[in-house]
Coordinates of C-alpha atoms in Angstrom, one line a residue:
Chain A
M8 CA -72.0 -30.9 9.6
P9 CA -73.2 -32.1 6.3
E10 CA -70.6 -35.0 6.0
N11 CA -72.3 -36.8 9.1
K12 CA -75.7 -36.8 7.7
A13 CA -74.7 -38.0 4.5
S14 CA -71.5 -40.0 5.2
K15 CA -70.4 -42.2 1.9
I16 CA -68.1 -44.4 4.0
M17 CA -69.4 -47.8 4.5
T18 CA -68.6 -51.4 4.3
T19 CA -68.4 -53.5 1.0
G20 CA -71.6 -55.2 2.3
E21 CA -73.5 -51.9 3.0
A22 CA -72.5 -50.6 -0.4
I23 CA -73.6 -53.7 -2.5
E24 CA -76.9 -53.8 -0.5
R25 CA -77.7 -50.2 -1.2
F26 CA -76.7 -49.9 -4.8
V27 CA -76.5 -53.1 -6.7
R28 CA -80.0 -54.5 -7.5
D29 CA -81.2 -57.5 -9.1
G30 CA -81.6 -57.0 -13.0
C31 CA -79.4 -53.8 -13.1
E32 CA -76.6 -53.0 -15.4
L33 CA -73.1 -53.2 -13.7
V34 CA -69.9 -52.1 -15.0
I35 CA -66.6 -53.5 -13.6
G36 CA -64.7 -50.3 -13.5
N37 CA -61.1 -51.8 -13.5
Y38 CA -59.5 -52.9 -16.5
T39 CA -57.3 -56.1 -15.9
V40 CA -55.5 -54.7 -12.9
G41 CA -56.9 -53.5 -9.5
T42 CA -60.1 -55.6 -10.0
C43 CA -62.5 -54.9 -7.2
Y44 CA -62.7 -58.6 -6.2
N45 CA -64.0 -57.7 -2.8
Q46 CA -67.1 -56.1 -4.5
I47 CA -67.5 -58.9 -6.9
S48 CA -67.4 -61.7 -4.1
E49 CA -70.0 -59.6 -2.2
I50 CA -72.4 -59.4 -5.0
I51 CA -72.2 -63.0 -5.5
R52 CA -72.5 -63.8 -1.9
R53 CA -75.7 -61.6 -1.7
G54 CA -77.2 -63.7 -4.6
I55 CA -77.9 -60.9 -6.9
K56 CA -79.6 -61.9 -10.0
G57 CA -80.2 -60.8 -13.5
L58 CA -77.4 -58.6 -14.1
T59 CA -76.1 -57.0 -17.3
I60 CA -72.4 -56.8 -16.8
Y61 CA -69.9 -54.7 -18.9
S62 CA -66.4 -55.8 -18.7
Q63 CA -63.3 -54.1 -20.4
S64 CA -61.2 -57.2 -19.9
G65 CA -62.8 -60.1 -18.1
V66 CA -60.6 -62.3 -15.9
F67 CA -61.8 -64.1 -12.7
D68 CA -64.2 -61.2 -12.0
V69 CA -66.4 -62.0 -15.0
E70 CA -65.9 -65.8 -14.6
M71 CA -66.8 -65.6 -10.8
L72 CA -70.0 -63.4 -11.6
I73 CA -71.2 -65.9 -14.1
A74 CA -70.3 -69.0 -11.8
G75 CA -72.4 -67.3 -9.0
G76 CA -75.5 -67.3 -11.3
C77 CA -75.7 -63.3 -11.1
V78 CA -75.5 -62.5 -14.9
D79 CA -78.1 -62.7 -17.6
R80 CA -76.1 -60.7 -20.2
A81 CA -72.6 -59.7 -20.7
V82 CA -71.0 -57.0 -22.7
L83 CA -67.3 -58.0 -23.4
T84 CA -64.2 -57.6 -25.3
Y85 CA -61.8 -60.0 -23.9
C86 CA -62.3 -63.0 -21.6
L87 CA -60.1 -65.4 -19.9
R88 CA -60.0 -69.2 -21.1
S89 CA -58.5 -71.4 -18.8
G90 CA -56.5 -74.6 -19.9
G91 CA -56.1 -73.9 -23.5
R92 CA -58.2 -76.1 -26.2
S93 CA -59.2 -78.7 -23.8
G94 CA -60.1 -76.3 -21.0
G95 CA -62.8 -73.7 -21.1
S96 CA -64.5 -70.7 -19.2
M97 CA -67.5 -70.4 -17.1
L98 CA -68.7 -67.9 -19.8
E99 CA -68.2 -70.4 -22.5
R100 CA -70.1 -73.3 -20.4
R101 CA -73.0 -70.9 -19.6
Q102 CA -73.2 -69.4 -22.7
R103 CA -73.5 -72.8 -24.5
A104 CA -76.1 -73.9 -21.8
G105 CA -78.1 -70.9 -23.1
K106 CA -78.0 -69.3 -19.5
V107 CA -75.8 -66.2 -20.4
R108 CA -76.0 -64.1 -23.5
A109 CA -72.8 -62.2 -24.4
E110 CA -72.2 -59.3 -27.0
D111 CA -68.6 -59.1 -28.2
F112 CA -66.9 -55.9 -28.8
S113 CA -63.3 -54.8 -29.4
N114 CA -61.4 -52.9 -26.6
F115 CA -61.9 -49.7 -28.4
T116 CA -65.4 -49.9 -29.5
Y117 CA -66.6 -51.0 -25.9
N118 CA -64.7 -48.2 -24.5
A119 CA -66.2 -45.8 -26.9
M120 CA -69.7 -46.7 -25.7
L121 CA -68.7 -45.7 -21.9
T122 CA -66.9 -42.4 -23.1
A123 CA -70.0 -41.4 -24.9
G124 CA -72.3 -42.1 -21.9
A125 CA -69.8 -40.3 -19.7
M126 CA -69.8 -37.2 -22.0
G127 CA -73.6 -37.2 -22.4
Y128 CA -73.6 -38.1 -26.0
S129 CA -76.0 -40.5 -27.6
F130 CA -73.4 -42.1 -29.8
M131 CA -69.5 -42.1 -30.6
P132 CA -67.7 -42.7 -33.7
V133 CA -65.5 -45.6 -33.9
L134 CA -62.5 -46.3 -36.3
P135 CA -64.2 -47.3 -39.4
A136 CA -62.2 -50.3 -40.3
I137 CA -64.1 -52.2 -37.7
M138 CA -66.9 -52.6 -40.3
T139 CA -64.7 -55.5 -41.8
S140 CA -64.8 -57.4 -38.8
D141 CA -67.4 -59.9 -37.3
V142 CA -67.3 -57.9 -34.2
F143 CA -69.4 -55.4 -36.2
K144 CA -71.1 -57.8 -38.1
V145 CA -72.3 -60.6 -35.5
R146 CA -74.7 -59.3 -33.3
D147 CA -76.4 -60.7 -30.3
F148 CA -78.8 -59.1 -27.8
M149 CA -78.0 -55.6 -28.7
G150 CA -79.0 -56.3 -32.2
E151 CA -79.1 -53.3 -34.7
D152 CA -78.1 -51.0 -31.8
K153 CA -74.8 -52.9 -31.4
F154 CA -73.2 -50.6 -34.2
R155 CA -74.9 -48.4 -36.5
V156 CA -73.5 -46.3 -39.4
V157 CA -73.9 -42.7 -40.0
E158 CA -72.7 -40.3 -42.8
C159 CA -70.0 -37.8 -41.9
P160 CA -71.5 -34.5 -42.5
Y161 CA -68.2 -33.1 -43.5
T162 CA -66.2 -35.9 -45.5
K163 CA -69.6 -37.9 -46.5
K164 CA -67.9 -41.0 -45.6
P165 CA -69.6 -43.7 -43.6
I166 CA -68.8 -43.8 -40.0
P167 CA -69.7 -46.7 -37.8
V168 CA -70.8 -45.6 -34.3
V169 CA -71.8 -47.2 -30.9
Q170 CA -74.4 -45.9 -28.8
G171 CA -73.5 -44.1 -25.4
V172 CA -74.3 -46.1 -22.2
N173 CA -75.0 -45.4 -18.7
P174 CA -74.6 -48.4 -16.6
D175 CA -76.8 -48.4 -13.4
V176 CA -73.6 -48.8 -11.0
C177 CA -69.9 -49.0 -11.5
V178 CA -67.9 -51.1 -9.1
V179 CA -64.2 -49.9 -8.8
H180 CA -61.1 -50.5 -6.7
V181 CA -58.5 -47.7 -6.4
Q182 CA -55.5 -47.1 -4.3
R183 CA -57.0 -44.0 -2.3
A184 CA -60.0 -41.8 -2.0
D185 CA -61.1 -39.4 0.5
R186 CA -64.3 -39.5 2.6
H187 CA -66.0 -37.1 -0.1
G188 CA -65.3 -40.1 -2.7
N189 CA -62.8 -38.3 -4.6
A190 CA -60.9 -41.5 -6.2
Q191 CA -57.3 -41.6 -6.9
Y192 CA -56.0 -44.3 -9.2
W193 CA -52.8 -44.5 -11.0
G194 CA -51.0 -46.9 -13.2
A195 CA -52.3 -48.4 -16.3
L196 CA -55.3 -46.1 -16.9
G197 CA -57.3 -48.4 -19.3
S198 CA -60.9 -47.3 -19.4
V199 CA -61.3 -47.0 -15.4
K200 CA -62.1 -43.3 -15.4
W201 CA -64.7 -43.8 -18.4
A202 CA -66.5 -46.5 -16.6
C203 CA -67.0 -44.5 -13.5
L204 CA -68.0 -41.2 -15.2
A205 CA -70.6 -43.2 -17.5
S206 CA -72.4 -44.7 -14.5
K207 CA -75.3 -43.4 -12.5
K208 CA -73.8 -44.7 -9.3
V209 CA -70.3 -45.4 -8.5
I210 CA -69.0 -47.4 -5.6
V211 CA -65.3 -46.9 -4.8
S212 CA -63.3 -49.3 -2.6
C213 CA -59.8 -48.3 -2.0
E214 CA -56.7 -49.5 0.0
E215 CA -56.7 -46.4 2.1
I216 CA -59.2 -43.5 2.9
V217 CA -57.0 -40.5 3.0
H218 CA -57.3 -37.0 4.4
E219 CA -58.7 -34.6 1.8
D220 CA -55.6 -32.5 1.9
I221 CA -53.7 -35.5 0.2
V222 CA -55.9 -35.6 -2.6
K223 CA -55.9 -31.8 -2.9
S224 CA -52.3 -32.0 -3.3
S225 CA -52.4 -34.4 -5.9
P226 CA -55.5 -33.8 -8.1
H227 CA -53.9 -35.2 -11.2
N228 CA -54.6 -38.6 -9.6
T229 CA -58.3 -38.1 -9.1
I230 CA -60.0 -40.0 -11.8
V231 CA -63.6 -39.1 -10.7
P232 CA -64.8 -36.1 -8.5
G233 CA -66.4 -37.0 -5.2
F234 CA -69.6 -35.6 -6.1
R235 CA -70.0 -38.5 -8.6
V236 CA -69.3 -41.3 -6.2
D237 CA -71.9 -42.7 -3.7
A238 CA -69.9 -45.0 -1.6
V239 CA -66.4 -45.2 -0.3
I240 CA -65.0 -48.4 1.2
E241 CA -61.7 -48.9 2.8
E242 CA -60.9 -52.4 2.0
P243 CA -57.1 -53.2 1.9
L244 CA -56.1 -56.0 -0.6
G245 CA -59.3 -55.6 -2.1
A246 CA -58.1 -56.2 -5.5
H247 CA -56.1 -59.5 -4.4
P248 CA -55.2 -61.9 -6.4
A249 CA -55.0 -59.0 -9.3
E250 CA -52.3 -56.4 -8.7
L251 CA -52.4 -52.6 -7.9
S252 CA -49.7 -50.3 -8.6
G253 CA -47.7 -49.2 -5.6
C254 CA -49.5 -51.8 -3.6
Y255 CA -49.0 -55.4 -4.5
N256 CA -48.1 -57.5 -7.4
L257 CA -50.4 -60.2 -9.1
D258 CA -50.4 -63.3 -7.0
V259 CA -49.3 -65.8 -9.7
L260 CA -49.3 -68.7 -7.6
F261 CA -53.0 -68.1 -6.5
W262 CA -54.0 -67.2 -9.9
S263 CA -52.4 -70.3 -11.5
L264 CA -54.5 -72.4 -9.0
A265 CA -57.8 -70.6 -9.9
D266 CA -56.8 -70.9 -13.5
M267 CA -56.1 -74.8 -13.1
A268 CA -59.5 -75.0 -11.2
N269 CA -61.4 -73.2 -14.1
K270 CA -60.7 -76.0 -16.5
T271 CA -63.8 -77.7 -15.7
E272 CA -66.9 -76.3 -14.1
E273 CA -66.8 -78.6 -10.9
G274 CA -63.3 -77.4 -10.3
F275 CA -64.3 -73.7 -10.5
M276 CA -67.4 -74.3 -8.4
A277 CA -65.4 -75.9 -5.7
W278 CA -62.7 -72.9 -6.0
M279 CA -66.0 -70.7 -5.3
D280 CA -66.9 -72.6 -2.5
E281 CA -63.6 -71.9 -0.8
W282 CA -62.7 -68.4 -1.7
V283 CA -66.1 -66.8 -2.2
Y284 CA -69.1 -68.7 -0.3
G285 CA -66.5 -70.1 2.3
V286 CA -65.5 -66.5 3.6
E287 CA -67.7 -63.6 4.9
D288 CA -65.8 -60.7 3.8
R289 CA -62.4 -59.6 2.6
A290 CA -60.8 -59.8 6.1
S291 CA -61.8 -63.4 6.5
Y292 CA -60.7 -64.0 2.8
I293 CA -57.1 -62.8 3.6
E294 CA -57.1 -64.9 7.0
R295 CA -57.8 -68.0 4.9
Y296 CA -55.3 -67.2 2.4
V297 CA -52.6 -66.7 5.1
R298 CA -53.6 -70.0 6.8
K299 CA -53.3 -71.7 3.5
F300 CA -50.2 -70.2 1.9
G301 CA -48.4 -68.6 4.7
K302 CA -47.8 -64.9 5.7
K303 CA -44.7 -65.2 3.6
S304 CA -46.5 -65.8 0.4
L305 CA -48.5 -62.7 1.0
D306 CA -45.5 -60.5 2.1
A307 CA -43.9 -61.6 -1.1
L308 CA -46.5 -59.8 -3.2
M309 CA -46.1 -56.3 -1.4
A310 CA -44.7 -53.5 -3.6
R311 CA -41.3 -51.7 -2.8
P312 CA -42.1 -47.9 -3.0
Y313 CA -41.0 -46.1 -6.3
Y314 CA -42.6 -42.7 -5.7
S315 CA -43.7 -40.2 -8.2
A316 CA -41.9 -37.0 -8.1
P317 CA -44.2 -34.6 -6.3
A318 CA -46.0 -32.1 -8.6
D319 CA -45.5 -28.7 -7.0
Y320 CA -48.7 -27.0 -6.9
G321 CA -47.3 -23.9 -5.1
A322 CA -48.2 -20.3 -6.0
A323 CA -46.3 -17.0 -5.3
F324 CA -48.9 -16.0 -2.6
D325 CA -52.2 -17.2 -0.9
S326 CA -53.6 -13.8 0.1
M327 CA -54.3 -10.7 -1.8
W328 CA -52.9 -8.6 1.1
D329 CA -49.0 -8.4 1.3
E330 CA -46.9 -8.5 4.4
E331 CA -47.5 -4.8 5.1
G332 CA -51.2 -5.3 4.7
K333 CA -51.3 -3.7 1.4
M334 CA -53.2 -5.0 -1.6
R335 CA -50.7 -6.7 -3.9
Y336 CA -51.9 -5.0 -7.2
W337 CA -52.8 -1.5 -5.8
G338 CA -50.4 -1.1 -2.8
K339 CA -53.2 0.2 -0.7
T340 CA -54.3 -0.8 2.7
R341 CA -57.7 -2.0 3.3
Q342 CA -58.6 1.2 5.3
E343 CA -57.3 3.4 2.3
I344 CA -59.4 1.5 -0.1
E345 CA -62.6 1.8 2.1
N346 CA -61.8 5.5 2.5
I347 CA -61.7 6.0 -1.2
L348 CA -65.2 4.3 -1.5
E349 CA -66.6 6.4 1.1
E350 CA -65.3 9.5 -0.1
R351 CA -66.6 8.8 -3.6
G352 CA -70.1 7.9 -2.2
F353 CA -69.8 4.3 -3.5
L354 CA -70.7 2.8 0.0
I355 CA -74.4 2.3 0.5
D356 CA -76.0 2.1 3.9
V357 CA -79.0 -0.3 2.7
E358 CA -81.3 0.3 5.8
K359 CA -81.4 4.3 5.3
S360 CA -81.4 4.2 1.4
D361 CA -84.7 4.9 -0.5
Chain B
M25 CA -20.7 -65.3 -32.9
S26 CA -23.5 -67.9 -32.7
K27 CA -24.7 -69.7 -29.7
K28 CA -27.3 -72.5 -29.1
A29 CA -30.8 -71.3 -28.6
T30 CA -34.3 -72.7 -28.1
K31 CA -37.0 -72.4 -30.9
E32 CA -38.7 -69.9 -28.4
E33 CA -35.6 -67.9 -28.4
L34 CA -35.3 -67.7 -32.1
M35 CA -38.9 -66.5 -32.3
I36 CA -38.2 -63.7 -30.0
I37 CA -35.0 -62.8 -31.7
A38 CA -36.6 -62.7 -35.1
V39 CA -39.4 -60.6 -33.9
A40 CA -37.0 -58.1 -32.1
R41 CA -35.0 -57.7 -35.3
E42 CA -38.1 -56.4 -37.2
I43 CA -38.0 -53.3 -34.8
K44 CA -36.2 -50.6 -36.0
D45 CA -34.7 -47.9 -34.0
G46 CA -37.3 -45.0 -33.4
D47 CA -40.4 -47.2 -34.0
K48 CA -43.4 -46.6 -32.2
V49 CA -44.6 -50.1 -31.3
I50 CA -47.7 -51.7 -29.7
L51 CA -47.0 -54.8 -27.9
G52 CA -49.3 -57.8 -26.9
V53 CA -48.3 -59.8 -23.9
G54 CA -45.9 -62.8 -23.7
L55 CA -43.5 -63.2 -26.7
P56 CA -44.0 -59.8 -28.0
T57 CA -43.1 -57.6 -24.8
T58 CA -40.1 -59.9 -24.6
A59 CA -39.3 -59.2 -28.2
G60 CA -39.9 -55.4 -27.6
G61 CA -37.6 -55.6 -24.4
L62 CA -34.8 -57.3 -26.5
A63 CA -35.1 -54.7 -29.4
K64 CA -34.8 -51.8 -27.0
A65 CA -31.9 -53.2 -25.1
I66 CA -30.1 -54.3 -28.2
N67 CA -31.1 -53.2 -31.8
A68 CA -33.5 -50.3 -31.4
P69 CA -32.7 -48.3 -28.2
N70 CA -34.8 -45.4 -29.4
C71 CA -37.9 -47.4 -30.0
V72 CA -41.0 -46.4 -28.1
L73 CA -42.8 -49.5 -26.4
M74 CA -46.3 -49.0 -25.6
T75 CA -49.5 -51.1 -24.7
E76 CA -53.4 -50.4 -25.4
A77 CA -53.7 -49.8 -21.6
G78 CA -52.2 -46.6 -22.0
I79 CA -48.7 -47.3 -20.9
I80 CA -46.7 -45.2 -23.3
D81 CA -42.9 -45.5 -23.6
F82 CA -41.7 -48.0 -21.1
E83 CA -38.7 -50.3 -20.5
P84 CA -39.7 -53.5 -19.0
Q85 CA -37.6 -54.8 -16.0
V86 CA -39.4 -58.3 -16.1
P87 CA -41.8 -59.4 -18.6
P88 CA -45.3 -58.2 -17.8
N89 CA -48.1 -60.7 -17.1
H90 CA -50.5 -58.8 -19.2
I91 CA -50.9 -55.6 -21.2
A92 CA -51.9 -53.6 -18.1
D93 CA -49.0 -54.6 -16.0
V94 CA -47.1 -51.5 -14.7
M95 CA -45.6 -53.7 -11.9
C96 CA -43.0 -54.9 -14.4
L97 CA -41.7 -51.3 -15.0
R98 CA -39.9 -48.7 -13.2
G99 CA -42.2 -45.9 -14.3
F100 CA -43.0 -45.0 -18.0
A101 CA -43.0 -41.6 -19.7
C102 CA -46.6 -41.1 -20.4
A103 CA -49.8 -42.4 -18.7
E104 CA -52.6 -42.2 -21.4
D105 CA -56.0 -44.0 -21.0
L106 CA -57.2 -46.7 -23.5
F107 CA -59.5 -44.5 -25.5
N108 CA -56.7 -41.9 -26.1
T109 CA -54.2 -44.7 -27.0
F110 CA -56.6 -46.0 -29.8
T111 CA -57.5 -42.6 -31.2
T112 CA -54.9 -40.0 -30.6
I113 CA -51.8 -42.6 -31.1
N114 CA -53.3 -45.4 -33.4
Y115 CA -56.0 -43.9 -35.5
R116 CA -53.8 -40.8 -36.0
G117 CA -51.1 -43.1 -37.4
F118 CA -48.6 -42.9 -35.0
V119 CA -48.2 -46.8 -34.6
D120 CA -45.4 -48.2 -36.9
K121 CA -45.7 -51.5 -35.7
A122 CA -48.2 -53.6 -33.9
I123 CA -47.1 -57.2 -32.5
L124 CA -50.1 -59.5 -31.9
G125 CA -51.0 -63.0 -31.0
V126 CA -53.0 -65.1 -33.4
G127 CA -55.6 -68.0 -32.9
Q128 CA -56.5 -68.6 -36.5
V129 CA -55.1 -67.0 -39.6
D130 CA -55.9 -67.4 -43.2
R131 CA -53.9 -66.9 -46.2
Y132 CA -54.3 -63.1 -46.4
G133 CA -53.5 -62.6 -42.8
N134 CA -57.0 -62.0 -41.6
L135 CA -57.2 -63.1 -37.9
N136 CA -59.7 -64.9 -35.7
T137 CA -59.1 -64.7 -31.8
S138 CA -62.9 -65.0 -30.8
F139 CA -64.4 -68.4 -31.5
M140 CA -63.5 -71.6 -33.1
E141 CA -65.4 -74.9 -33.8
G142 CA -68.7 -73.0 -34.2
G143 CA -70.2 -69.7 -33.7
P144 CA -70.2 -67.4 -30.8
T145 CA -73.1 -69.2 -28.9
T146 CA -72.1 -72.8 -29.6
G147 CA -68.4 -72.8 -30.2
M148 CA -65.0 -72.7 -28.4
R149 CA -64.7 -69.4 -26.9
L150 CA -61.1 -67.8 -27.4
T151 CA -60.1 -64.8 -25.4
G152 CA -61.7 -62.3 -27.8
A153 CA -60.8 -59.4 -29.7
G154 CA -59.3 -57.3 -27.3
G155 CA -57.2 -54.5 -29.2
A156 CA -56.4 -56.7 -32.3
P157 CA -59.0 -55.5 -34.9
D158 CA -58.4 -51.8 -34.3
F159 CA -54.6 -52.0 -34.0
I160 CA -54.2 -54.4 -37.1
A161 CA -56.3 -51.9 -39.0
Y162 CA -54.1 -48.6 -38.4
A163 CA -50.7 -49.8 -37.5
Q164 CA -48.5 -49.3 -40.4
E165 CA -47.1 -52.8 -40.1
T166 CA -48.2 -55.8 -38.0
I167 CA -46.2 -58.7 -36.9
L168 CA -48.2 -61.9 -36.0
T169 CA -47.3 -64.6 -33.7
L170 CA -48.8 -68.1 -33.8
R171 CA -48.0 -70.5 -31.0
N172 CA -50.9 -72.7 -30.6
G173 CA -52.8 -71.5 -33.3
E174 CA -53.5 -72.7 -36.8
F175 CA -54.0 -71.9 -40.6
V176 CA -57.5 -72.2 -41.9
E177 CA -59.1 -71.8 -45.4
K178 CA -62.0 -69.7 -43.8
L179 CA -61.8 -68.2 -40.1
D180 CA -64.6 -69.5 -38.0
Y181 CA -65.1 -65.8 -36.8
F182 CA -63.5 -62.7 -38.7
T183 CA -62.1 -60.8 -35.7
S184 CA -59.3 -58.6 -37.2
P185 CA -58.8 -57.6 -40.9
G186 CA -55.4 -58.4 -42.5
Y187 CA -55.5 -58.0 -46.6
L188 CA -59.1 -59.0 -46.6
G189 CA -59.6 -60.9 -50.0
G190 CA -56.0 -60.3 -50.9
G191 CA -54.6 -58.3 -53.8
S192 CA -55.7 -54.5 -53.4
E193 CA -58.8 -55.0 -51.6
R194 CA -57.5 -53.7 -48.3
D195 CA -56.2 -50.4 -49.8
D196 CA -59.1 -50.1 -52.2
S197 CA -61.8 -50.3 -49.3
G198 CA -60.7 -46.7 -48.2
L199 CA -60.9 -48.0 -44.7
F200 CA -57.1 -48.4 -43.9
P201 CA -54.0 -46.2 -44.3
K202 CA -52.5 -46.9 -47.6
G203 CA -49.8 -49.7 -47.6
S204 CA -50.7 -50.9 -44.1
G205 CA -51.2 -54.3 -43.0
P206 CA -49.5 -57.6 -41.8
T207 CA -46.0 -58.0 -42.9
M208 CA -44.6 -61.0 -41.0
L209 CA -45.9 -64.3 -39.3
I210 CA -43.9 -66.3 -36.8
S211 CA -44.8 -69.6 -35.8
T212 CA -43.0 -72.2 -33.6
E213 CA -41.9 -73.8 -37.1
G214 CA -41.1 -71.0 -39.6
I215 CA -41.1 -67.3 -40.6
F216 CA -43.7 -66.1 -43.0
R217 CA -44.1 -63.1 -45.3
F218 CA -46.9 -61.7 -47.4
D219 CA -46.5 -61.4 -51.3
K220 CA -46.2 -57.7 -52.3
V221 CA -48.9 -58.0 -55.2
T222 CA -51.2 -60.9 -54.2
K223 CA -50.9 -60.3 -50.4
E224 CA -50.9 -64.0 -50.0
I225 CA -48.7 -65.3 -47.2
Y226 CA -45.6 -67.4 -48.0
L227 CA -42.9 -69.5 -46.1
E228 CA -39.8 -67.4 -46.1
S229 CA -37.7 -69.4 -43.8
L230 CA -37.7 -72.5 -41.5
L231 CA -36.7 -72.6 -38.0
P232 CA -34.2 -75.7 -37.3
G233 CA -35.7 -79.0 -37.2
F234 CA -38.5 -78.5 -39.6
T235 CA -39.0 -78.8 -43.5
A236 CA -41.3 -77.0 -45.7
E237 CA -43.4 -80.1 -46.0
D238 CA -44.1 -80.3 -42.4
I239 CA -45.4 -76.9 -42.5
K240 CA -47.1 -77.4 -45.8
A241 CA -49.1 -80.4 -44.2
K242 CA -50.6 -78.0 -41.6
V243 CA -51.8 -75.5 -44.3
P244 CA -55.1 -76.3 -45.9
W245 CA -53.9 -74.7 -49.1
D246 CA -50.9 -75.0 -51.3
L247 CA -48.6 -72.5 -49.2
K248 CA -46.1 -70.9 -51.4
V249 CA -42.4 -71.2 -50.2
A250 CA -39.7 -68.7 -50.9
D251 CA -37.0 -70.0 -53.4
P252 CA -34.3 -70.2 -52.1
I253 CA -35.8 -70.5 -48.4
K254 CA -33.8 -68.1 -46.2
P255 CA -31.8 -69.5 -43.2
P256 CA -33.3 -68.9 -39.7
P257 CA -31.9 -66.0 -37.7
T258 CA -28.3 -66.6 -36.2
P259 CA -28.6 -65.6 -32.5
T260 CA -25.8 -63.4 -31.1
E261 CA -24.2 -63.8 -27.7
E262 CA -25.5 -60.5 -26.8
E263 CA -29.1 -61.4 -27.7
I264 CA -29.3 -64.7 -25.8
E265 CA -27.7 -63.3 -22.8
Y266 CA -30.4 -60.5 -22.7
I267 CA -33.6 -62.6 -23.1
R268 CA -32.3 -65.5 -20.8
T269 CA -31.7 -62.9 -18.2
F270 CA -34.9 -60.7 -18.6
A271 CA -37.4 -63.6 -19.5
P272 CA -36.4 -66.9 -18.9
Q273 CA -40.2 -68.3 -18.8
H274 CA -40.2 -67.1 -22.5
C275 CA -37.1 -69.0 -23.3
V276 CA -38.2 -72.6 -22.5
P277 CA -40.9 -74.8 -24.2
R278 CA -44.2 -74.8 -22.6
Q279 CA -43.8 -78.1 -20.9
V280 CA -40.6 -77.2 -19.3
M281 CA -42.2 -74.0 -18.0
M282 CA -45.2 -75.9 -16.6
E283 CA -43.0 -78.6 -15.0
L284 CA -40.6 -75.8 -13.2
A285 CA -43.8 -73.8 -12.2
A286 CA -45.4 -76.9 -10.7
G287 CA -42.2 -77.8 -8.8
K288 CA -42.2 -74.4 -7.1
F289 CA -46.0 -74.5 -6.3
M290 CA -45.5 -77.8 -4.5
E291 CA -42.7 -76.3 -2.5
V292 CA -44.8 -73.3 -1.5
L293 CA -47.9 -75.6 -0.7
F294 CA -46.2 -78.6 0.9
G295 CA -42.6 -77.4 1.5
K296 CA -43.2 -77.0 5.2
N297 CA -44.2 -80.3 5.6
K298 CA -41.5 -81.9 3.7
K299 CA -38.8 -80.1 6.0
E300 CA -40.5 -81.3 9.2

């Protein structure tokens, strides 16, 4: 079977080893929620360097990758700051130290780069008022290419545009996927789909790998078709301490402790020692969590179900032949149809024909 | 009937009363979502609450942790994505009001949520632009909330356009819907509006415990003050009841919130040991 020779199902370690290389462009597919912390942590443990990261809304994902020394350049829209004015962020610290360069977009203009890339366009118009903002005027490593201005061929008005981008790899966590990589995600959609579709390789981790029949009965939940996905990982609680719709809530306690730690570089590096470098994988991370905070704290995060009403994909029939063996539109049996073709000379014996 | 209220509650109530029935409203996280919830529960039951994550037409059960939090809802009417929210809803002119938090604001309602005390590579990095510049540009009205921010003569970084240089400059630029822009700013000390002609911000009313002089001392230009100055909103029993039940964390001063949260943390982390 073709599935055996090219199985996409693998561990987080195997997927990161195969697809995330030093110096590549990496997009964090999740937007604020469902963040693939399992994959982020693995990238850091493997010591991957020189990344250009794309992040729609950076929280600890961006902070961790920067703290891990993985990032040279960051394309950003929004980023966590811990501890208000007296605190800071790893991004701020490393940027001031000249170790990380950042290009700041708005949520929409950033998303537009991915959407253009996903659609195969070299650029995408953005909302014109951005031209009044320093988001448009202040440029870092993207320079002139950050925004350009074209004339609309119809209205003759100036239109700011962003370039289409195709990051080398997208890392993303979702609720479920099948073995082919059809990834199903629901909740706050953000730009998750566009990050996947823009990228050259897509690594999907999920709470559960499900049978393809489940996917086929709910295709409206699929955000990226399997043929675009290169790795499928089953990683329960892969997004902790972020939340995932229908699975678990944001871990406010754990989150706040990380946030407090992040007021200083030393604090956050100690947090990294404990929760990234100090564990081998997601399972041992969860083990450590339960040891430290108790199973009760973990259980308290688990979502109570609130199911979507099933969408009925049913049809009137699933065969062209009715109960009496007659073709539904013609009222003839297969034998009757073949007889007509034979009588009229439409059936050709290929071996005997001239 | 009036009830005793915290400053935080008065801010929420003042913002909620700006939302009219039927308004389509983009909400930032924190005070704006609680105000949105209050409006929908009391004065604007048919308003449509939205966030840029594509959560369209929702009714929060608990205050969201951020703008992509769907765990605070029991479903929502339309799951859009971010790209479509900014284009098909925002750019097409279907946002009546946006409610946004502010770091720095100047006299014409231009905003900075990106960098302070220096430029991008050397300064203090705030959270960033997020959705603000694209929403304040195309929402018909924008309500600004200033909690830990400041008034400045010149922004350290111009993240989001208010009335640009004031007067008719915003309308004349041809880049914005006519007549759009920020209409109200609320701080922990007062409520501000924008002059219809000059577009300069002025103090409209004071929250209890503050004088116009207190506020003027924190504004680096000669802040104009309404005459007579309006009284602060008088909360109703119903409003207080709703917000204290729905969002106790938004009703108390920050220091009280921190103390109460720290107490709970200690209980989770060390509670077992105490009992033994």
